[in-house]
Structures are given as C-alpha cells and as structure tokens.
PDB file of C-alpha atoms and ligand atoms in Angstrom:
ATOM      1  CA  MET A   1      36.004 -40.605  47.178  1.00 72.00           C
ATOM      2  CA  GLN A   2      35.570 -38.493  43.994  1.00 81.00           C
ATOM      3  CA  LYS A   3      38.885 -37.795  41.978  1.00 88.00           C
ATOM      4  CA  SER A   4      39.814 -34.158  42.350  1.00 94.00           C
ATOM      5  CA  GLN A   5      41.042 -32.037  38.793  1.00 96.00           C
ATOM      6  CA  ARG A   6      43.810 -29.261  39.492  1.00 97.00           C
ATOM      7  CA  PHE A   7      44.596 -26.250  37.685  1.00 97.00           C
ATOM      8  CA  GLU A   8      46.998 -23.800  39.048  1.00 94.00           C
ATOM      9  CA  ALA A   9      47.493 -20.716  38.605  1.00 91.00           C
ATOM     10  CA  ASN A  10      50.025 -18.912  35.915  1.00 88.00           C
ATOM     11  CA  PRO A  11      51.903 -16.673  37.430  1.00 87.00           C
ATOM     12  CA  GLU A  12      52.803 -14.757  34.922  1.00 89.00           C
ATOM     13  CA  GLY A  13      48.921 -13.849  34.743  1.00 91.00           C
ATOM     14  CA  LEU A  14      46.117 -16.418  33.643  1.00 94.00           C
ATOM     15  CA  ARG A  15      46.212 -15.916  29.266  1.00 96.00           C
ATOM     16  CA  VAL A  16      42.576 -15.719  28.390  1.00 97.00           C
ATOM     17  CA  VAL A  17      40.805 -16.456  25.254  1.00 98.00           C
ATOM     18  CA  VAL A  18      37.277 -15.634  25.155  1.00 98.00           C
ATOM     19  CA  LEU A  19      34.714 -16.353  22.370  1.00 98.00           C
ATOM     20  CA  ILE A  20      31.445 -13.613  21.337  1.00 98.00           C
ATOM     21  CA  SER A  21      28.876 -14.142  19.099  1.00 98.00           C
ATOM     22  CA  GLY A  22      27.081 -10.463  19.915  1.00 95.00           C
ATOM     23  CA  GLY A  23      27.320  -7.497  21.574  1.00 95.00           C
ATOM     24  CA  GLY A  24      30.191  -7.973  23.817  1.00 97.00           C
ATOM     25  CA  SER A  25      29.549  -6.297  26.711  1.00 97.00           C
ATOM     26  CA  ASN A  26      30.681  -9.522  28.988  1.00 97.00           C
ATOM     27  CA  LEU A  27      34.121  -9.209  27.575  1.00 97.00           C
ATOM     28  CA  ALA A  28      34.301  -5.196  27.655  1.00 97.00           C
ATOM     29  CA  ALA A  29      33.844  -5.997  31.531  1.00 96.00           C
ATOM     30  CA  LEU A  30      37.405  -8.625  30.997  1.00 95.00           C
ATOM     31  CA  LEU A  31      38.939  -5.393  28.761  1.00 94.00           C
ATOM     32  CA  ALA A  32      38.138  -2.870  31.226  1.00 92.00           C
ATOM     33  CA  ALA A  33      39.918  -4.618  34.293  1.00 83.00           C
ATOM     34  CA  PRO A  34      43.203  -3.759  34.980  1.00 71.00           C
ATOM     35  CA  GLN A  35      45.320  -6.702  33.525  1.00 61.00           C
ATOM     36  CA  PRO A  36      47.450  -8.288  33.474  1.00 57.00           C
ATOM     37  CA  ASP A  37      49.809  -7.077  36.908  1.00 58.00           C
ATOM     38  CA  ARG A  38      46.713  -6.258  39.372  1.00 63.00           C
ATOM     39  CA  TYR A  39      43.830  -8.578  38.296  1.00 73.00           C
ATOM     40  CA  GLY A  40      46.615 -11.082  37.195  1.00 87.00           C
ATOM     41  CA  VAL A  41      45.026 -11.850  33.914  1.00 92.00           C
ATOM     42  CA  GLN A  42      45.540 -11.553  30.231  1.00 93.00           C
ATOM     43  CA  ILE A  43      42.956 -11.305  27.326  1.00 95.00           C
ATOM     44  CA  VAL A  44      44.916 -13.113  24.510  1.00 96.00           C
ATOM     45  CA  ALA A  45      42.719 -13.705  22.134  1.00 98.00           C
ATOM     46  CA  VAL A  46      38.503 -13.076  21.196  1.00 98.00           C
ATOM     47  CA  GLY A  47      37.092 -15.428  18.370  1.00 98.00           C
ATOM     48  CA  ALA A  48      33.731 -15.184  17.261  1.00 98.00           C
ATOM     49  CA  ASP A  49      31.758 -17.217  14.950  1.00 98.00           C
ATOM     50  CA  ARG A  50      30.544 -14.706  12.962  1.00 97.00           C
ATOM     51  CA  HIS A  51      31.783 -11.442  11.397  1.00 97.00           C
ATOM     52  CA  SER A  52      28.924  -9.178  12.453  1.00 97.00           C
ATOM     53  CA  ALA A  53      29.831 -10.003  16.979  1.00 97.00           C
ATOM     54  CA  ALA A  54      29.767  -5.832  17.574  1.00 95.00           C
ATOM     55  CA  GLY A  55      31.889  -7.383  20.847  1.00 96.00           C
ATOM     56  CA  LEU A  56      34.907  -8.012  18.767  1.00 98.00           C
ATOM     57  CA  GLN A  57      35.289  -3.842  18.319  1.00 98.00           C
ATOM     58  CA  TYR A  58      36.295  -4.203  22.230  1.00 97.00           C
ATOM     59  CA  ALA A  59      38.934  -6.213  21.004  1.00 97.00           C
ATOM     60  CA  ARG A  60      40.193  -4.177  18.301  1.00 97.00           C
ATOM     61  CA  GLU A  61      40.629  -0.915  20.673  1.00 96.00           C
ATOM     62  CA  ALA A  62      42.514  -2.884  23.055  1.00 95.00           C
ATOM     63  CA  ASP A  63      44.931  -4.269  20.328  1.00 96.00           C
ATOM     64  CA  VAL A  64      44.151  -7.960  21.094  1.00 97.00           C
ATOM     65  CA  PRO A  65      43.780 -10.079  17.987  1.00 98.00           C
ATOM     66  CA  VAL A  66      40.623 -11.477  16.914  1.00 98.00           C
ATOM     67  CA  PHE A  67      39.545 -14.215  14.900  1.00 98.00           C
ATOM     68  CA  VAL A  68      36.686 -15.644  13.123  1.00 98.00           C
ATOM     69  CA  GLU A  69      35.349 -18.982  12.567  1.00 97.00           C
ATOM     70  CA  ARG A  70      31.898 -19.397  10.532  1.00 97.00           C
ATOM     71  CA  ILE A  71      30.123 -22.998  10.320  1.00 97.00           C
ATOM     72  CA  SER A  72      29.049 -22.350   7.025  1.00 96.00           C
ATOM     73  CA  ASP A  73      33.041 -21.566   6.024  1.00 95.00           C
ATOM     74  CA  HIS A  74      33.438 -24.958   7.138  1.00 96.00           C
ATOM     75  CA  PRO A  75      32.004 -27.933   5.154  1.00 96.00           C
ATOM     76  CA  ASP A  76      30.881 -29.720   7.757  1.00 97.00           C
ATOM     77  CA  ARG A  77      30.957 -28.611  12.089  1.00 96.00           C
ATOM     78  CA  ASP A  78      33.145 -31.232  12.412  1.00 97.00           C
ATOM     79  CA  SER A  79      36.180 -29.694  10.552  1.00 97.00           C
ATOM     80  CA  TRP A  80      34.523 -26.191  12.594  1.00 98.00           C
ATOM     81  CA  ASP A  81      35.254 -27.613  15.586  1.00 98.00           C
ATOM     82  CA  ARG A  82      38.185 -28.363  13.995  1.00 98.00           C
ATOM     83  CA  VAL A  83      40.009 -25.630  13.288  1.00 98.00           C
ATOM     84  CA  LEU A  84      38.251 -23.302  16.235  1.00 98.00           C
ATOM     85  CA  THR A  85      39.861 -26.168  18.615  1.00 98.00           C
ATOM     86  CA  ASP A  86      42.980 -25.152  16.681  1.00 98.00           C
ATOM     87  CA  THR A  87      43.018 -21.540  16.153  1.00 98.00           C
ATOM     88  CA  THR A  88      42.196 -21.032  19.962  1.00 98.00           C
ATOM     89  CA  ALA A  89      44.913 -23.079  20.987  1.00 98.00           C
ATOM     90  CA  GLY A  90      47.086 -21.613  19.394  1.00 98.00           C
ATOM     91  CA  PHE A  91      47.003 -18.622  21.473  1.00 98.00           C
ATOM     92  CA  ARG A  92      48.035 -21.332  24.545  1.00 98.00           C
ATOM     93  CA  PRO A  93      44.869 -20.336  26.950  1.00 98.00           C
ATOM     94  CA  ASP A  94      44.699 -21.503  30.285  1.00 98.00           C
ATOM     95  CA  LEU A  95      40.845 -20.449  30.340  1.00 98.00           C
ATOM     96  CA  VAL A  96      38.812 -20.197  27.404  1.00 98.00           C
ATOM     97  CA  VAL A  97      35.430 -17.844  28.260  1.00 98.00           C
ATOM     98  CA  SER A  98      32.117 -17.649  26.088  1.00 98.00           C
ATOM     99  CA  ALA A  99      30.894 -14.974  26.787  1.00 97.00           C
ATOM    100  CA  GLY A 100      27.730 -15.200  25.058  1.00 95.00           C
ATOM    101  CA  PHE A 101      28.736 -17.208  22.014  1.00 97.00           C
ATOM    102  CA  LEU A 102      26.069 -18.467  20.285  1.00 95.00           C
ATOM    103  CA  LYS A 103      27.427 -21.694  19.349  1.00 95.00           C
ATOM    104  CA  LEU A 104      27.953 -24.980  21.513  1.00 95.00           C
ATOM    105  CA  VAL A 105      31.323 -26.121  20.902  1.00 97.00           C
ATOM    106  CA  GLY A 106      32.056 -29.935  19.057  1.00 97.00           C
ATOM    107  CA  PRO A 107      34.135 -33.447  21.357  1.00 97.00           C
ATOM    108  CA  ARG A 108      37.494 -31.840  19.957  1.00 98.00           C
ATOM    109  CA  PHE A 109      37.138 -28.119  21.654  1.00 98.00           C
ATOM    110  CA  LEU A 110      36.536 -29.932  24.936  1.00 98.00           C
ATOM    111  CA  ALA A 111      38.838 -33.238  24.674  1.00 98.00           C
ATOM    112  CA  ARG A 112      41.137 -30.044  23.943  1.00 98.00           C
ATOM    113  CA  PHE A 113      40.500 -27.716  27.044  1.00 98.00           C
ATOM    114  CA  PRO A 114      38.733 -30.352  29.955  1.00 97.00           C
ATOM    115  CA  GLY A 115      38.055 -27.899  32.683  1.00 97.00           C
ATOM    116  CA  ARG A 116      39.151 -24.793  30.775  1.00 98.00           C
ATOM    117  CA  TYR A 117      35.820 -23.875  29.571  1.00 98.00           C
ATOM    118  CA  ILE A 118      33.828 -21.687  31.057  1.00 98.00           C
ATOM    119  CA  ASN A 119      30.742 -20.217  30.151  1.00 98.00           C
ATOM    120  CA  THR A 120      28.492 -17.168  31.603  1.00 98.00           C
ATOM    121  CA  HIS A 121      24.412 -17.796  31.414  1.00 98.00           C
ATOM    122  CA  ASN A 122      21.684 -15.518  32.155  1.00 98.00           C
ATOM    123  CA  ALA A 123      19.853 -17.589  34.373  1.00 98.00           C
ATOM    124  CA  LEU A 124      19.924 -19.545  37.624  1.00 98.00           C
ATOM    125  CA  LEU A 125      20.562 -22.735  36.389  1.00 98.00           C
ATOM    126  CA  PRO A 126      19.133 -25.402  36.060  1.00 98.00           C
ATOM    127  CA  ALA A 127      16.677 -23.777  36.182  1.00 98.00           C
ATOM    128  CA  PHE A 128      16.206 -22.157  32.212  1.00 98.00           C
ATOM    129  CA  PRO A 129      18.971 -23.452  30.020  1.00 98.00           C
ATOM    130  CA  GLY A 130      19.222 -22.720  26.599  1.00 96.00           C
ATOM    131  CA  MET A 131      18.834 -19.486  24.369  1.00 95.00           C
ATOM    132  CA  HIS A 132      16.522 -17.063  26.013  1.00 97.00           C
ATOM    133  CA  GLY A 133      16.755 -17.528  29.848  1.00 97.00           C
ATOM    134  CA  PRO A 134      15.616 -13.950  31.364  1.00 98.00           C
ATOM    135  CA  ALA A 135      12.232 -14.573  29.290  1.00 98.00           C
ATOM    136  CA  ASP A 136      11.707 -17.910  30.536  1.00 98.00           C
ATOM    137  CA  ALA A 137      12.164 -16.781  33.974  1.00 98.00           C
ATOM    138  CA  LEU A 138       9.776 -14.388  33.965  1.00 98.00           C
ATOM    139  CA  ALA A 139       7.066 -16.496  31.736  1.00 98.00           C
ATOM    140  CA  TYR A 140       7.249 -19.550  34.635  1.00 98.00           C
ATOM    141  CA  GLY A 141       6.846 -16.373  37.012  1.00 98.00           C
ATOM    142  CA  VAL A 142       9.601 -16.736  39.291  1.00 98.00           C
ATOM    143  CA  LYS A 143      11.040 -13.297  42.560  1.00 98.00           C
ATOM    144  CA  ILE A 144      15.126 -14.499  41.728  1.00 98.00           C
ATOM    145  CA  ALA A 145      16.577 -14.806  38.450  1.00 98.00           C
ATOM    146  CA  GLY A 146      20.496 -14.384  37.963  1.00 98.00           C
ATOM    147  CA  ALA A 147      23.248 -15.389  36.368  1.00 98.00           C
ATOM    148  CA  THR A 148      25.582 -19.246  36.177  1.00 98.00           C
ATOM    149  CA  LEU A 149      29.162 -19.067  35.367  1.00 98.00           C
ATOM    150  CA  PHE A 150      29.487 -22.806  34.554  1.00 98.00           C
ATOM    151  CA  VAL A 151      32.477 -25.191  33.480  1.00 98.00           C
ATOM    152  CA  VAL A 152      31.028 -26.682  30.243  1.00 98.00           C
ATOM    153  CA  ASP A 153      30.553 -30.234  29.795  1.00 97.00           C
ATOM    154  CA  ASP A 154      29.263 -31.782  26.537  1.00 95.00           C
ATOM    155  CA  GLY A 155      25.301 -31.349  27.770  1.00 96.00           C
ATOM    156  CA  VAL A 156      23.501 -27.524  27.240  1.00 95.00           C
ATOM    157  CA  ASP A 157      24.328 -25.602  30.336  1.00 97.00           C
ATOM    158  CA  THR A 158      24.837 -28.737  32.693  1.00 97.00           C
ATOM    159  CA  GLY A 159      28.340 -28.471  33.475  1.00 98.00           C
ATOM    160  CA  PRO A 160      29.973 -27.905  37.154  1.00 98.00           C
ATOM    161  CA  ILE A 161      29.026 -23.999  38.673  1.00 98.00           C
ATOM    162  CA  LEU A 162      31.760 -22.002  39.287  1.00 98.00           C
ATOM    163  CA  ALA A 163      29.288 -18.929  40.654  1.00 98.00           C
ATOM    164  CA  GLN A 164      25.707 -17.880  40.661  1.00 98.00           C
ATOM    165  CA  THR A 165      24.670 -14.339  41.286  1.00 98.00           C
ATOM    166  CA  SER A 166      20.872 -13.524  41.574  1.00 98.00           C
ATOM    167  CA  VAL A 167      18.760 -10.795  41.114  1.00 98.00           C
ATOM    168  CA  PRO A 168      15.160  -9.639  42.040  1.00 98.00           C
ATOM    169  CA  VAL A 169      12.196 -10.102  39.839  1.00 98.00           C
ATOM    170  CA  LEU A 170       9.499  -6.959  39.649  1.00 98.00           C
ATOM    171  CA  ASP A 171       6.393  -6.682  39.105  1.00 97.00           C
ATOM    172  CA  ASP A 172       6.305  -4.482  35.975  1.00 97.00           C
ATOM    173  CA  ASP A 173       9.613  -6.661  34.414  1.00 98.00           C
ATOM    174  CA  THR A 174       9.675  -6.900  30.734  1.00 98.00           C
ATOM    175  CA  GLU A 175      11.897  -9.130  29.140  1.00 98.00           C
ATOM    176  CA  ASP A 176      14.041  -6.498  28.520  1.00 98.00           C
ATOM    177  CA  SER A 177      14.345  -5.080  31.684  1.00 98.00           C
ATOM    178  CA  LEU A 178      15.231  -8.658  33.356  1.00 98.00           C
ATOM    179  CA  THR A 179      17.569  -9.072  31.115  1.00 98.00           C
ATOM    180  CA  GLU A 180      19.439  -5.668  31.405  1.00 98.00           C
ATOM    181  CA  ARG A 181      19.408  -6.640  35.406  1.00 98.00           C
ATOM    182  CA  ILE A 182      20.901 -10.299  35.056  1.00 98.00           C
ATOM    183  CA  LYS A 183      23.549  -8.929  32.379  1.00 98.00           C
ATOM    184  CA  TYR A 184      24.970  -6.209  34.537  1.00 98.00           C
ATOM    185  CA  ALA A 185      24.944  -8.669  37.484  1.00 98.00           C
ATOM    186  CA  GLU A 186      26.448 -11.806  35.747  1.00 98.00           C
ATOM    187  CA  ARG A 187      29.842  -8.776  34.437  1.00 97.00           C
ATOM    188  CA  ALA A 188      30.688  -8.360  37.267  1.00 96.00           C
ATOM    189  CA  GLN A 189      30.269 -12.322  38.534  1.00 97.00           C
ATOM    190  CA  LEU A 190      32.519 -12.990  35.290  1.00 97.00           C
ATOM    191  CA  VAL A 191      34.853 -10.661  36.603  1.00 95.00           C
ATOM    192  CA  GLU A 192      35.203 -11.945  40.008  1.00 95.00           C
ATOM    193  CA  GLN A 193      35.659 -15.551  39.040  1.00 96.00           C
ATOM    194  CA  VAL A 194      38.148 -15.204  36.051  1.00 96.00           C
ATOM    195  CA  ALA A 195      40.189 -13.075  38.918  1.00 93.00           C
ATOM    196  CA  LEU A 196      40.405 -15.185  41.227  1.00 94.00           C
ATOM    197  CA  MET A 197      40.699 -18.478  38.741  1.00 96.00           C
ATOM    198  CA  ALA A 198      44.161 -16.324  37.749  1.00 94.00           C
ATOM    199  CA  GLN A 199      45.192 -15.941  41.777  1.00 92.00           C
ATOM    200  CA  TYR A 200      44.163 -18.997  43.392  1.00 94.00           C
ATOM    201  CA  GLY A 201      43.478 -21.257  40.132  1.00 96.00           C
ATOM    202  CA  TRP A 202      40.576 -23.617  40.821  1.00 98.00           C
ATOM    203  CA  THR A 203      39.901 -27.186  41.118  1.00 98.00           C
ATOM    204  CA  ILE A 204      36.480 -29.724  40.005  1.00 98.00           C
ATOM    205  CA  THR A 205      35.092 -32.383  42.189  1.00 97.00           C
ATOM    206  CA  GLY A 206      32.765 -33.878  41.137  1.00 95.00           C
ATOM    207  CA  ARG A 207      30.700 -31.147  40.325  1.00 96.00           C
ATOM    208  CA  ARG A 208      31.880 -28.575  42.745  1.00 97.00           C
ATOM    209  CA  VAL A 209      34.016 -26.459  41.952  1.00 98.00           C
ATOM    210  CA  THR A 210      36.479 -24.485  44.140  1.00 97.00           C
ATOM    211  CA  THR A 211      38.603 -21.102  42.979  1.00 93.00           C
ATOM    212  CA  LYS A 212      41.836 -22.066  45.413  1.00 77.00           C
TER     213      LYS A 212
HETATM  214  C1  GRF B   1      24.898 -12.788  28.121  1.00 63.95           C
HETATM  215  O1  GRF B   1      23.696 -12.286  29.019  1.00 63.95           O
HETATM  216  C2  GRF B   1      24.846 -14.145  28.264  1.00 63.95           C
HETATM  217  O2  GRF B   1      24.580 -15.124  29.449  1.00 63.95           O
HETATM  218  C3  GRF B   1      23.918 -14.697  27.027  1.00 63.95           C
HETATM  219  O3  GRF B   1      24.254 -13.494  26.010  1.00 63.95           O
HETATM  220  C4  GRF B   1      24.406 -12.518  26.948  1.00 63.95           C
HETATM  221  C5  GRF B   1      25.783 -11.896  26.230  1.00 63.95           C
HETATM  222  O4  GRF B   1      26.179 -10.721  26.459  1.00 63.95           O
HETATM  223  N1  GRF B   1      24.150 -16.273  27.294  1.00 63.95           N
HETATM  224  P1  GRF B   1      27.509  -9.748  25.842  1.00 63.95           P
HETATM  225  O5  GRF B   1      27.820 -10.345  24.392  1.00 63.95           O
HETATM  226  O6  GRF B   1      28.491 -10.415  26.671  1.00 63.95           O
HETATM  227  O7  GRF B   1      26.623  -8.351  26.083  1.00 63.95           O
END
C-alpha cells in the first residue's frame, strides 16, 4: 500500500506565500478573494525573482510584504536557493504558490516545503510542459487545452496533480487568444483549489492528491 502524506488545514487561516515573475494576474485573483475569514487564506508575502515583476504592485497595494531574490545577485544558484528558502520560510507559510514564477527552485527549497509547494501551469499536463504550453498545444493541433495545478517535485512540470481545468481550442485561435482563455480558467481554478486546501487540508498518496 502506498504511504499517504497528510497536510492539515490551519484553523487560523492557511498562510500562503506567492512567488511570481510577471504580470501577476493569478496573484491578483488570490488577493481579490475575501480573506481570511470566509476564504480561510492569508497571503502573508509575495516573492519575485526580478524587480520588474509587474505583479509586485498588487501585493504593495494590498499591504502584503514583498521580497525580490535575483539569481544574479548571488554567487551561484545554490546560494540563491538557500536565501530564497530562508526568506520564504521566514513567513512561516503552510503553502507556497508558484504563480508564473519562471525559475526552478533548488533542492533546499523542495526539501524545506515538501508537499507544500504548488505550481500552476498553462497546459494539460503531462502534455506540453515547459515555458510555451499554449503555443505548443496550438502547434500540435489539440482541440482541448487548459491549466494544471500540481505539487512541485524535482522534475519540470512532473509533480502530482491537484486539479485540471479545460477550455476549447477554437479554429481561429492565436497563441494570445488561447493563452488568455486558459488564464481565465486557470485563475478560477487556483482560487478554488487554494480555498479547498485551506478548508480541508490535503493528502498526497503516490501521484494522487485530494483536498479532504
Ligand atoms: C500563467 O498562465 C502560468 O501558468 C504561466 O505563467 C502565467 C502567469 O500569469 N506559467 P500571471 O503572471 O499570473 O498573470
């Protein structure tokens, strides 16, 4: 029998750190959800790998602490990973959400937040991992695309899947139109799933993840 890992809900509200690199529309959706009383989620900090991440503005407007750790400010990737891990851990998160964070974290980070680091990807995994999910889906000619929320492991977009949401691919889609349709569904999924994790906790058994 496979061993289960259980992650209990935090009755005081799930403490969440969000990591971003870009526009931060997923972060904005999380911040817009009522917190922490009804939603049960508290965004305790937002981190980025670049100062230009436009989404940092959403955090500042919401008075959420922000931090930026650029790889180029560190002698090597390992020391970046150590500082990113320590800084994130300083906010005592129950959950860390990569919402368009364009860096692969290192082994220290994964070891510090096992089962507690999730990522949203704009394709229906295991199809189209990597940086260009919507473009790859379009080029392949699939008729259904979507987004996957998963628990990060040491591979690229390979971790156990929490949830998936699908959208149609239309005949006249461009990369931009498909990307936007996916992002709309992706944001709703992220908000809903984080709320479920906050309310019920979650369990990982092999590759199966359940929010109860
Ligand atoms: C999301 O679609 C995510 O799947 C991809 O990057 C996008 C981030 O968008 N990796 P935003 O910064 O949350 O607007």
